[in-house]
Amino acid sequence: MPTRQGGAMTGGARSRSGAVAGLAAAALFGAGTPIAKLLLGQTSPWLLAGLLYTAFGLTLSLWRIARRSPRVRIPPAEVAPLAGAVLFGGVLAPVLLMLGLVAMPASGASLLLNAEALFTALIAWLVFKEATSRRIVTGFALIAAGAAVLSWPGQPQFAGTWPTLAVLGACLCWGIDNNLTRMVARNDPVWLAAVKGAVAGPANLALAFSLGARLADAAAVGAAAAVGVLSYGVSLVLFLSALASLGSARAGAYFAVAPFFGAILALALGEPFSWTLAAAAALMGAGITLHLTEHHNHEHAHPAVTHDHWHSHDDGHHSHAHDPAVAALRHSHEHTHSAIAHTHSHCPDADHRHDHHT
């Protein structure tokens, strides 16, 4: 088996790219939260969820058609994970969240929703054996603590066992969704996001209308569509890119910063500054620094494999022959990797799912 050192983008550059994508996804999602709260005064939560998902699913689908993007053919082994991700993250999670929110004050729900990042990380580490370290666990704990501080209402109110379990169940479903999505993250992220939106959006709309919901005025619907496209659609595409580059736990940790960006926007819209925001920023900043300075480096082996997925030729794992103009772009086609063992800094991304014995 040949041995090679390094790779143009297998280490720090790839992890930094994933970190940027994860933080950008969090910024878009977090910034959309204050706007979504305003829209909730004009439409039901269930209907709003349907509008958000449908808007980005339709928009991303039309975007792919306009760009004449190639048809995506996922391997048979990835059909079940994709279906599971859509079911858990697009259908079950919103249903459970709405059931919990109906009987629970927002103060309790805002704290409980931080459990999504925790469930994502625990499933990744305990079920899928994703590589971790003290640095990553400490960084995750600091980011989670910052999110908890930011969402602490002073005197949180919960509303009994069943509403609490419903919200926690939604977080668990999203944690499962994130880990299942990681298994198909090699595919075109725009296509993956479009599939999620196109399936989950109409499903939530159907549920909302069956419960008697009615559409608000055209301005509110248009605003919901805009939030859906940017804060949910584009955010999801970026999060999927982070999943492919970093793995579930690390991408989930970066996405947990979303409430901070929402708080910054709320501050810009007139809310007063608080020391809670400063404390959350310090905790999250320390956690992100620990993640960004991670160096997971050891010899590992890649088996020989022939497959079809999106890739570029600057990541150290794709050096097959190509027309130079094509090789410089991100593209998809069937290609073969020879068996190889090498050493370089890497994350548990789509190319590094090997076992760790230490």
GROMACS .gro file of C-alpha atoms in nm:
model
  358
    1MET     CA    1   0.000   0.000   0.000
    2PRO     CA    2   0.152   0.336  -0.096
    3THR     CA    3   0.217   0.592   0.171
    4ARG     CA    4   0.189   0.965   0.126
    5GLN     CA    5   0.241   1.262   0.354
    6GLY     CA    6   0.012   1.563   0.359
    7GLY     CA    7  -0.237   1.686   0.104
    8ALA     CA    8  -0.315   2.026  -0.038
    9MET     CA    9  -0.639   2.072   0.152
   10THR     CA   10  -0.674   1.772   0.377
   11GLY     CA   11  -0.586   1.944   0.703
   12GLY     CA   12  -0.622   2.294   0.838
   13ALA     CA   13  -0.751   2.453   0.517
   14ARG     CA   14  -1.039   2.210   0.485
   15SER     CA   15  -1.136   2.238   0.852
   16ARG     CA   16  -1.120   2.618   0.835
   17SER     CA   17  -1.340   2.613   0.526
   18GLY     CA   18  -1.589   2.396   0.712
   19ALA     CA   19  -1.575   2.626   1.014
   20VAL     CA   20  -1.649   2.930   0.798
   21ALA     CA   21  -1.943   2.747   0.639
   22GLY     CA   22  -2.075   2.638   0.980
   23LEU     CA   23  -2.050   2.987   1.130
   24ALA     CA   24  -2.208   3.144   0.820
   25ALA     CA   25  -2.494   2.896   0.846
   26ALA     CA   26  -2.538   2.989   1.212
   27ALA     CA   27  -2.531   3.361   1.129
   28LEU     CA   28  -2.804   3.330   0.866
   29PHE     CA   29  -3.021   3.106   1.082
   30GLY     CA   30  -2.972   3.317   1.393
   31ALA     CA   31  -3.044   3.643   1.211
   32GLY     CA   32  -3.369   3.500   1.082
   33THR     CA   33  -3.498   3.414   1.430
   34PRO     CA   34  -3.600   3.769   1.537
   35ILE     CA   35  -3.779   3.816   1.204
   36ALA     CA   36  -3.956   3.481   1.236
   37LYS     CA   37  -4.074   3.583   1.583
   38LEU     CA   38  -4.233   3.895   1.434
   39LEU     CA   39  -4.408   3.682   1.172
   40LEU     CA   40  -4.549   3.451   1.440
   41GLY     CA   41  -4.778   3.734   1.540
   42GLN     CA   42  -4.948   3.708   1.202
   43THR     CA   43  -4.953   3.333   1.134
   44SER     CA   44  -4.948   3.005   1.322
   45PRO     CA   45  -4.612   2.842   1.406
   46TRP     CA   46  -4.701   2.529   1.207
   47LEU     CA   47  -4.804   2.725   0.899
   48LEU     CA   48  -4.492   2.940   0.926
   49ALA     CA   49  -4.271   2.631   0.937
   50GLY     CA   50  -4.442   2.501   0.623
   51LEU     CA   51  -4.395   2.832   0.443
   52LEU     CA   52  -4.027   2.852   0.539
   53TYR     CA   53  -3.947   2.499   0.420
   54THR     CA   54  -4.159   2.519   0.105
   55ALA     CA   55  -4.004   2.851   0.003
   56PHE     CA   56  -3.646   2.732   0.019
   57GLY     CA   57  -3.727   2.390  -0.127
   58LEU     CA   58  -3.894   2.548  -0.431
   59THR     CA   59  -3.630   2.819  -0.471
   60LEU     CA   60  -3.335   2.581  -0.454
   61SER     CA   61  -3.505   2.341  -0.696
   62LEU     CA   62  -3.560   2.625  -0.947
   63TRP     CA   63  -3.200   2.737  -0.893
   64ARG     CA   64  -3.071   2.393  -0.989
   65ILE     CA   65  -3.296   2.388  -1.297
   66ALA     CA   66  -3.182   2.736  -1.405
   67ARG     CA   67  -2.817   2.634  -1.366
   68ARG     CA   68  -2.882   2.306  -1.548
   69SER     CA   69  -2.723   2.122  -1.261
   70PRO     CA   70  -2.656   1.755  -1.334
   71ARG     CA   71  -2.901   1.499  -1.205
   72VAL     CA   72  -2.800   1.355  -0.869
   73ARG     CA   73  -2.789   0.978  -0.836
   74ILE     CA   74  -2.722   0.873  -0.481
   75PRO     CA   75  -2.592   0.521  -0.409
   76PRO     CA   76  -2.858   0.274  -0.291
   77ALA     CA   77  -2.692   0.260   0.052
   78GLU     CA   78  -2.760   0.633   0.101
   79VAL     CA   79  -3.133   0.625   0.023
   80ALA     CA   80  -3.232   0.511   0.374
   81PRO     CA   81  -3.018   0.773   0.558
   82LEU     CA   82  -3.159   1.050   0.336
   83ALA     CA   83  -3.517   0.933   0.389
   84GLY     CA   84  -3.452   0.910   0.763
   85ALA     CA   85  -3.305   1.262   0.771
   86VAL     CA   86  -3.610   1.406   0.595
   87LEU     CA   87  -3.848   1.212   0.823
   88PHE     CA   88  -3.678   1.298   1.153
   89GLY     CA   89  -3.563   1.652   1.073
   90GLY     CA   90  -3.830   1.775   0.834
   91VAL     CA   91  -4.149   1.612   0.959
   92LEU     CA   92  -4.124   1.466   1.312
   93ALA     CA   93  -3.912   1.740   1.470
   94PRO     CA   94  -4.136   2.034   1.369
   95VAL     CA   95  -4.446   1.839   1.478
   96LEU     CA   96  -4.298   1.764   1.821
   97LEU     CA   97  -4.175   2.121   1.859
   98MET     CA   98  -4.519   2.264   1.783
   99LEU     CA   99  -4.684   2.022   2.025
  100GLY     CA  100  -4.446   2.136   2.297
  101LEU     CA  101  -4.472   2.507   2.222
  102VAL     CA  102  -4.852   2.500   2.236
  103ALA     CA  103  -4.835   2.432   2.612
  104MET     CA  104  -4.496   2.578   2.706
  105PRO     CA  105  -4.380   2.938   2.759
  106ALA     CA  106  -4.103   3.055   2.528
  107SER     CA  107  -3.862   3.094   2.823
  108GLY     CA  108  -3.848   2.720   2.883
  109ALA     CA  109  -3.847   2.626   2.515
  110SER     CA  110  -3.553   2.856   2.438
  111LEU     CA  111  -3.339   2.672   2.691
  112LEU     CA  112  -3.451   2.326   2.589
  113LEU     CA  113  -3.376   2.391   2.221
  114ASN     CA  114  -3.005   2.407   2.307
  115ALA     CA  115  -3.028   2.030   2.352
  116GLU     CA  116  -3.011   1.983   1.974
  117ALA     CA  117  -2.635   2.041   1.968
  118LEU     CA  118  -2.591   1.810   2.267
  119PHE     CA  119  -2.791   1.528   2.107
  120THR     CA  120  -2.604   1.576   1.778
  121ALA     CA  121  -2.267   1.544   1.949
  122LEU     CA  122  -2.362   1.251   2.172
  123ILE     CA  123  -2.506   1.053   1.880
  124ALA     CA  124  -2.197   1.129   1.672
  125TRP     CA  125  -1.956   1.026   1.946
  126LEU     CA  126  -2.142   0.731   2.102
  127VAL     CA  127  -2.333   0.580   1.809
  128PHE     CA  128  -2.126   0.667   1.501
  129LYS     CA  129  -1.790   0.666   1.687
  130GLU     CA  130  -1.688   1.003   1.546
  131ALA     CA  131  -1.336   1.097   1.655
  132THR     CA  132  -1.309   1.344   1.939
  133SER     CA  133  -1.060   1.478   2.194
  134ARG     CA  134  -1.050   1.674   2.519
  135ARG     CA  135  -1.001   1.994   2.320
  136ILE     CA  136  -1.313   1.933   2.110
  137VAL     CA  137  -1.525   1.829   2.409
  138THR     CA  138  -1.411   2.133   2.607
  139GLY     CA  139  -1.477   2.363   2.314
  140PHE     CA  140  -1.820   2.212   2.265
  141ALA     CA  141  -1.900   2.257   2.636
  142LEU     CA  142  -1.797   2.624   2.622
  143ILE     CA  143  -2.011   2.690   2.312
  144ALA     CA  144  -2.308   2.509   2.468
  145ALA     CA  145  -2.262   2.705   2.792
  146GLY     CA  146  -2.260   3.029   2.595
  147ALA     CA  147  -2.584   2.932   2.421
  148ALA     CA  148  -2.743   2.844   2.756
  149VAL     CA  149  -2.634   3.175   2.911
  150LEU     CA  150  -2.766   3.367   2.611
  151SER     CA  151  -3.107   3.201   2.627
  152TRP     CA  152  -3.138   3.209   3.009
  153PRO     CA  153  -3.460   3.401   3.086
  154GLY     CA  154  -3.396   3.438   3.459
  155GLN     CA  155  -3.692   3.230   3.567
  156PRO     CA  156  -3.761   2.973   3.294
  157GLN     CA  157  -4.108   2.827   3.293
  158PHE     CA  158  -4.172   2.473   3.172
  159ALA     CA  159  -4.524   2.335   3.159
  160GLY     CA  160  -4.528   1.980   3.278
  161THR     CA  161  -4.363   1.662   3.162
  162TRP     CA  162  -4.522   1.606   2.822
  163PRO     CA  163  -4.454   1.948   2.665
  164THR     CA  164  -4.095   1.929   2.792
  165LEU     CA  165  -4.052   1.581   2.646
  166ALA     CA  166  -4.203   1.697   2.317
  167VAL     CA  167  -3.946   1.979   2.278
  168LEU     CA  168  -3.661   1.749   2.382
  169GLY     CA  169  -3.796   1.492   2.134
  170ALA     CA  170  -3.776   1.753   1.859
  171CYS     CA  171  -3.413   1.821   1.954
  172LEU     CA  172  -3.338   1.449   1.949
  173CYS     CA  173  -3.497   1.417   1.604
  174TRP     CA  174  -3.282   1.702   1.474
  175GLY     CA  175  -2.976   1.538   1.629
  176ILE     CA  176  -3.059   1.216   1.444
  177ASP     CA  177  -3.123   1.418   1.128
  178ASN     CA  178  -2.780   1.585   1.149
  179ASN     CA  179  -2.601   1.252   1.187
  180LEU     CA  180  -2.796   1.080   0.911
  181THR     CA  181  -2.738   1.378   0.681
  182ARG     CA  182  -2.366   1.348   0.743
  183MET     CA  183  -2.385   1.003   0.579
  184VAL     CA  184  -2.504   1.158   0.251
  185ALA     CA  185  -2.306   1.483   0.275
  186ARG     CA  186  -2.086   1.394  -0.025
  187ASN     CA  187  -2.378   1.477  -0.253
  188ASP     CA  188  -2.459   1.820  -0.393
  189PRO     CA  189  -2.561   2.024  -0.083
  190VAL     CA  190  -2.804   2.238  -0.287
  191TRP     CA  191  -2.983   1.923  -0.404
  192LEU     CA  192  -2.993   1.780  -0.051
  193ALA     CA  193  -3.139   2.102   0.088
  194ALA     CA  194  -3.391   2.121  -0.196
  195VAL     CA  195  -3.508   1.766  -0.123
  196LYS     CA  196  -3.552   1.842   0.246
  197GLY     CA  197  -3.748   2.158   0.179
  198ALA     CA  198  -3.960   2.012  -0.100
  199VAL     CA  199  -4.071   1.719   0.119
  200ALA     CA  200  -4.092   1.877   0.464
  201GLY     CA  201  -4.251   2.206   0.353
  202PRO     CA  202  -4.567   2.067   0.190
  203ALA     CA  203  -4.599   1.809   0.471
  204ASN     CA  204  -4.604   2.086   0.732
  205LEU     CA  205  -4.842   2.298   0.523
  206ALA     CA  206  -5.082   2.006   0.494
  207LEU     CA  207  -5.074   1.955   0.871
  208ALA     CA  208  -5.128   2.327   0.934
  209PHE     CA  209  -5.426   2.352   0.699
  210SER     CA  210  -5.576   2.034   0.843
  211LEU     CA  211  -5.571   2.205   1.184
  212GLY     CA  212  -5.755   2.508   1.050
  213ALA     CA  213  -5.468   2.747   0.978
  214ARG     CA  214  -5.525   3.025   0.727
  215LEU     CA  215  -5.274   3.217   0.518
  216ALA     CA  216  -5.187   3.565   0.636
  217ASP     CA  217  -5.168   3.867   0.403
  218ALA     CA  218  -4.938   3.867   0.101
  219ALA     CA  219  -4.672   4.079   0.274
  220ALA     CA  220  -4.638   3.831   0.561
  221VAL     CA  221  -4.620   3.537   0.320
  222GLY     CA  222  -4.354   3.715   0.115
  223ALA     CA  223  -4.151   3.792   0.426
  224ALA     CA  224  -4.177   3.430   0.537
  225ALA     CA  225  -4.058   3.316   0.195
  226ALA     CA  226  -3.756   3.549   0.210
  227VAL     CA  227  -3.663   3.427   0.558
  228GLY     CA  228  -3.709   3.069   0.443
  229VAL     CA  229  -3.478   3.107   0.146
  230LEU     CA  230  -3.196   3.286   0.330
  231SER     CA  231  -3.216   3.178   0.694
  232TYR     CA  232  -3.323   2.821   0.625
  233GLY     CA  233  -3.232   2.733   0.263
  234VAL     CA  234  -2.893   2.901   0.217
  235SER     CA  235  -2.815   2.831   0.583
  236LEU     CA  236  -2.889   2.461   0.532
  237VAL     CA  237  -2.667   2.444   0.222
  238LEU     CA  238  -2.381   2.595   0.422
  239PHE     CA  239  -2.445   2.362   0.717
  240LEU     CA  240  -2.437   2.061   0.483
  241SER     CA  241  -2.100   2.181   0.353
  242ALA     CA  242  -1.978   2.205   0.713
  243LEU     CA  243  -2.103   1.852   0.783
  244ALA     CA  244  -1.905   1.717   0.488
  245SER     CA  245  -1.588   1.896   0.603
  246LEU     CA  246  -1.607   1.861   0.982
  247GLY     CA  247  -1.839   1.578   1.082
  248SER     CA  248  -2.160   1.603   1.283
  249ALA     CA  249  -2.037   1.705   1.628
  250ARG     CA  250  -1.805   1.984   1.516
  251ALA     CA  251  -2.052   2.125   1.262
  252GLY     CA  252  -2.326   2.111   1.525
  253ALA     CA  253  -2.108   2.300   1.770
  254TYR     CA  254  -2.052   2.585   1.524
  255PHE     CA  255  -2.423   2.596   1.442
  256ALA     CA  256  -2.500   2.627   1.814
  257VAL     CA  257  -2.363   2.982   1.789
  258ALA     CA  258  -2.679   3.082   1.596
  259PRO     CA  259  -2.854   3.243   1.899
  260PHE     CA  260  -2.558   3.481   1.937
  261PHE     CA  261  -2.605   3.615   1.583
  262GLY     CA  262  -2.976   3.650   1.651
  263ALA     CA  263  -2.898   3.850   1.964
  264ILE     CA  264  -2.660   4.077   1.770
  265LEU     CA  265  -2.933   4.151   1.515
  266ALA     CA  266  -3.184   4.215   1.794
  267LEU     CA  267  -2.931   4.456   1.945
  268ALA     CA  268  -2.904   4.638   1.612
  269LEU     CA  269  -3.285   4.657   1.598
  270GLY     CA  270  -3.297   4.842   1.928
  271GLU     CA  271  -3.278   4.592   2.212
  272PRO     CA  272  -3.051   4.708   2.499
  273PHE     CA  273  -2.702   4.566   2.548
  274SER     CA  274  -2.665   4.316   2.832
  275TRP     CA  275  -2.374   4.157   3.015
  276THR     CA  276  -2.539   3.824   2.935
  277LEU     CA  277  -2.454   3.882   2.570
  278ALA     CA  278  -2.094   3.969   2.660
  279ALA     CA  279  -2.056   3.655   2.874
  280ALA     CA  280  -2.203   3.438   2.599
  281ALA     CA  281  -1.967   3.593   2.344
  282ALA     CA  282  -1.666   3.518   2.566
  283LEU     CA  283  -1.768   3.155   2.623
  284MET     CA  284  -1.852   3.091   2.258
  285GLY     CA  285  -1.538   3.266   2.138
  286ALA     CA  286  -1.321   3.049   2.363
  287GLY     CA  287  -1.496   2.733   2.242
  288ILE     CA  288  -1.462   2.825   1.875
  289THR     CA  289  -1.092   2.904   1.927
  290LEU     CA  290  -1.034   2.557   2.072
  291HIS     CA  291  -1.206   2.400   1.770
  292LEU     CA  292  -1.022   2.614   1.514
  293THR     CA  293  -0.684   2.528   1.667
  294GLU     CA  294  -0.746   2.151   1.669
  295HIS     CA  295  -0.478   1.935   1.505
  296HIS     CA  296  -0.595   1.575   1.474
  297ASN     CA  297  -0.298   1.408   1.304
  298HIS     CA  298  -0.210   1.038   1.270
  299GLU     CA  299  -0.142   0.774   1.008
  300HIS     CA  300  -0.461   0.627   0.865
  301ALA     CA  301  -0.558   0.412   0.569
  302HIS     CA  302  -0.810   0.462   0.289
  303PRO     CA  303  -0.928   0.141   0.118
  304ALA     CA  304  -0.959   0.117  -0.259
  305VAL     CA  305  -1.302   0.234  -0.369
  306THR     CA  306  -1.489   0.336  -0.683
  307HIS     CA  307  -1.770   0.585  -0.631
  308ASP     CA  308  -1.940   0.899  -0.762
  309HIS     CA  309  -1.960   1.217  -0.557
  310TRP     CA  310  -1.889   1.590  -0.569
  311HIS     CA  311  -1.521   1.672  -0.523
  312SER     CA  312  -1.239   1.903  -0.624
  313HIS     CA  313  -0.875   1.827  -0.695
  314ASP     CA  314  -0.728   2.043  -0.420
  315ASP     CA  315  -0.823   1.827  -0.123
  316GLY     CA  316  -0.536   1.579  -0.135
  317HIS     CA  317  -0.759   1.275  -0.202
  318HIS     CA  318  -0.855   1.331  -0.566
  319SER     CA  319  -0.554   1.329  -0.796
  320HIS     CA  320  -0.694   1.132  -1.090
  321ALA     CA  321  -0.630   1.255  -1.444
  322HIS     CA  322  -0.852   1.529  -1.582
  323ASP     CA  323  -0.876   1.808  -1.829
  324PRO     CA  324  -0.710   2.096  -1.632
  325ALA     CA  325  -1.013   2.324  -1.681
  326VAL     CA  326  -1.242   2.062  -1.528
  327ALA     CA  327  -1.005   1.964  -1.250
  328ALA     CA  328  -0.998   2.322  -1.122
  329LEU     CA  329  -1.374   2.317  -1.055
  330ARG     CA  330  -1.592   2.127  -0.810
  331HIS     CA  331  -1.750   1.848  -1.013
  332SER     CA  332  -1.901   1.501  -0.990
  333HIS     CA  333  -1.827   1.179  -1.179
  334GLU     CA  334  -1.739   0.818  -1.109
  335HIS     CA  335  -1.374   0.779  -1.012
  336THR     CA  336  -1.149   0.529  -0.837
  337HIS     CA  337  -0.929   0.575  -0.532
  338SER     CA  338  -0.633   0.343  -0.489
  339ALA     CA  339  -0.566   0.204  -0.143
  340ILE     CA  340  -0.343   0.446   0.043
  341ALA     CA  341  -0.204   0.513   0.388
  342HIS     CA  342  -0.085   0.859   0.484
  343THR     CA  343  -0.049   1.106   0.768
  344HIS     CA  344  -0.197   1.454   0.781
  345SER     CA  345  -0.418   1.676   0.996
  346HIS     CA  346  -0.786   1.599   0.936
  347CYS     CA  347  -1.138   1.608   1.079
  348PRO     CA  348  -1.395   1.324   1.077
  349ASP     CA  349  -1.522   1.448   0.741
  350ALA     CA  350  -1.671   1.250   0.453
  351ASP     CA  351  -1.326   1.113   0.362
  352HIS     CA  352  -1.217   1.022   0.716
  353ARG     CA  353  -1.455   0.783   0.887
  354HIS     CA  354  -1.190   0.540   1.000
  355ASP     CA  355  -1.185   0.380   1.344
  356HIS     CA  356  -0.990   0.533   1.630
  357HIS     CA  357  -0.848   0.305   1.896
  358THR     CA  358  -0.713   0.580   2.121
   0.00000   0.00000   0.00000
